[in-house]
Amino acid sequence: MSIVFVPKKLRGKAKVNQETIQRLLDENDQLIRCITEYMQKGRAVECVQYQQILHRNIVYLATIADASPDIMPPPSSDVASNATTPSTPAMNGYGGT
């Protein structure tokens, strides 16, 4: 059973940490593999329960992401250097007349 299914008395009280998120992502990976396998075997009806769990997990992860502060990781050195380097030929002296 998915870790998203939490008893009502514990809902909203569970601490969300990186380990919980990673477990959900790993579970989603396994669900996708299972769904794919069933689809390839022509057993689409059996996929429905796994698709519902996957959907619930994705909605839960999206809710966590929406509720978390908008913290952007620092840009890598490649991104930072590209942002300050002119990209058009006319601006960097390689183009023009």
mmCIF file of C-alpha atoms in Angstrom:
data_model
loop_
_atom_site.group_PDB
_atom_site.id
_atom_site.type_symbol
_atom_site.label_atom_id
_atom_site.label_comp_id
_atom_site.label_asym_id
_atom_site.label_seq_id
_atom_site.Cartn_x
_atom_site.Cartn_y
_atom_site.Cartn_z
ATOM 1 C CA MET A 1 0.000 0.000 0.000
ATOM 2 C CA SER A 2 1.173 3.497 -0.787
ATOM 3 C CA ILE A 3 2.723 5.580 1.979
ATOM 4 C CA VAL A 4 0.342 8.365 0.993
ATOM 5 C CA PHE A 5 -2.534 6.534 2.654
ATOM 6 C CA VAL A 6 -2.326 7.936 6.151
ATOM 7 C CA PRO A 7 -4.975 7.506 8.862
ATOM 8 C CA LYS A 8 -7.178 10.578 9.263
ATOM 9 C CA LYS A 9 -5.919 11.256 12.804
ATOM 10 C CA LEU A 10 -2.351 11.571 11.483
ATOM 11 C CA ARG A 11 -3.084 13.640 8.376
ATOM 12 C CA GLY A 12 -1.335 16.979 8.338
ATOM 13 C CA LYS A 13 0.915 15.935 11.213
ATOM 14 C CA ALA A 14 3.424 13.842 9.318
ATOM 15 C CA LYS A 15 6.799 15.439 8.809
ATOM 16 C CA VAL A 16 7.800 15.653 5.203
ATOM 17 C CA ASN A 17 11.507 15.179 4.704
ATOM 18 C CA GLN A 18 13.822 14.225 1.875
ATOM 19 C CA GLU A 19 13.588 10.531 2.795
ATOM 20 C CA THR A 20 9.788 10.538 2.515
ATOM 21 C CA ILE A 21 9.920 12.309 -0.835
ATOM 22 C CA GLN A 22 12.557 9.909 -2.133
ATOM 23 C CA ARG A 23 10.469 6.913 -1.046
ATOM 24 C CA LEU A 24 7.506 8.327 -2.955
ATOM 25 C CA LEU A 25 9.639 8.916 -6.038
ATOM 26 C CA ASP A 26 10.981 5.363 -5.831
ATOM 27 C CA GLU A 27 7.461 4.028 -5.418
ATOM 28 C CA ASN A 28 6.329 6.054 -8.435
ATOM 29 C CA ASP A 29 9.177 4.598 -10.467
ATOM 30 C CA GLN A 30 8.074 1.081 -9.539
ATOM 31 C CA LEU A 31 4.429 1.894 -10.292
ATOM 32 C CA ILE A 32 5.329 3.225 -13.740
ATOM 33 C CA ARG A 33 7.336 0.082 -14.486
ATOM 34 C CA CYS A 34 4.446 -2.100 -13.356
ATOM 35 C CA ILE A 35 1.909 -0.124 -15.406
ATOM 36 C CA THR A 36 4.156 -0.338 -18.465
ATOM 37 C CA GLU A 37 4.571 -4.083 -18.056
ATOM 38 C CA TYR A 38 0.838 -4.668 -17.735
ATOM 39 C CA MET A 39 0.126 -2.457 -20.759
ATOM 40 C CA GLN A 40 2.648 -4.354 -22.864
ATOM 41 C CA LYS A 41 0.927 -7.595 -21.913
ATOM 42 C CA GLY A 42 -2.454 -6.170 -22.927
ATOM 43 C CA ARG A 43 -3.778 -6.145 -19.368
ATOM 44 C CA ALA A 44 -4.956 -2.542 -19.200
ATOM 45 C CA VAL A 45 -7.721 -3.278 -16.699
ATOM 46 C CA GLU A 46 -5.165 -4.321 -14.083
ATOM 47 C CA CYS A 47 -3.321 -1.019 -14.563
ATOM 48 C CA VAL A 48 -6.126 1.114 -13.200
ATOM 49 C CA GLN A 49 -5.370 0.506 -9.519
ATOM 50 C CA TYR A 50 -1.692 1.327 -10.044
ATOM 51 C CA GLN A 51 -2.539 4.429 -12.056
ATOM 52 C CA GLN A 52 -4.769 5.643 -9.235
ATOM 53 C CA ILE A 53 -1.985 5.192 -6.682
ATOM 54 C CA LEU A 54 0.485 6.913 -9.008
ATOM 55 C CA HIS A 55 -1.928 9.801 -9.495
ATOM 56 C CA ARG A 56 -2.424 10.158 -5.753
ATOM 57 C CA ASN A 57 1.341 10.151 -5.154
ATOM 58 C CA ILE A 58 1.927 12.776 -7.838
ATOM 59 C CA VAL A 59 -0.803 15.025 -6.453
ATOM 60 C CA TYR A 60 0.683 14.641 -2.967
ATOM 61 C CA LEU A 61 4.174 15.536 -4.214
ATOM 62 C CA ALA A 62 2.768 18.527 -6.106
ATOM 63 C CA THR A 63 1.010 19.690 -2.948
ATOM 64 C CA ILE A 64 4.276 19.476 -1.021
ATOM 65 C CA ALA A 65 6.076 21.407 -3.763
ATOM 66 C CA ASP A 66 3.403 24.112 -3.820
ATOM 67 C CA ALA A 67 3.507 24.480 -0.040
ATOM 68 C CA SER A 68 7.296 24.711 0.170
ATOM 69 C CA PRO A 69 9.058 28.055 -0.090
ATOM 70 C CA ASP A 70 10.365 29.008 -3.511
ATOM 71 C CA ILE A 71 14.029 28.259 -3.012
ATOM 72 C CA MET A 72 15.961 28.119 -6.228
ATOM 73 C CA PRO A 73 19.277 26.268 -6.246
ATOM 74 C CA PRO A 74 22.258 28.465 -7.043
ATOM 75 C CA PRO A 75 23.020 28.482 -10.758
ATOM 76 C CA SER A 76 25.906 26.335 -11.902
ATOM 77 C CA SER A 77 29.010 28.062 -13.212
ATOM 78 C CA ASP A 78 28.047 27.191 -16.811
ATOM 79 C CA VAL A 79 24.645 28.813 -16.515
ATOM 80 C CA ALA A 80 26.074 31.876 -14.787
ATOM 81 C CA SER A 81 28.781 32.378 -17.404
ATOM 82 C CA ASN A 82 26.301 31.973 -20.276
ATOM 83 C CA ALA A 83 23.972 34.506 -18.742
ATOM 84 C CA THR A 84 26.628 37.217 -18.788
ATOM 85 C CA THR A 85 28.175 36.393 -22.174
ATOM 86 C CA PRO A 86 26.640 38.081 -25.215
ATOM 87 C CA SER A 87 25.203 35.517 -27.565
ATOM 88 C CA THR A 88 24.589 37.389 -30.805
ATOM 89 C CA PRO A 89 27.458 37.642 -33.320
ATOM 90 C CA ALA A 90 27.126 41.414 -33.695
ATOM 91 C CA MET A 91 27.464 41.945 -29.954
ATOM 92 C CA ASN A 92 30.575 39.824 -29.426
ATOM 93 C CA GLY A 93 32.502 41.138 -32.438
ATOM 94 C CA TYR A 94 32.308 38.052 -34.650
ATOM 95 C CA GLY A 95 29.564 39.209 -36.997
ATOM 96 C CA GLY A 96 28.551 42.265 -38.837
ATOM 97 C CA THR A 97 29.890 43.874 -41.968
#
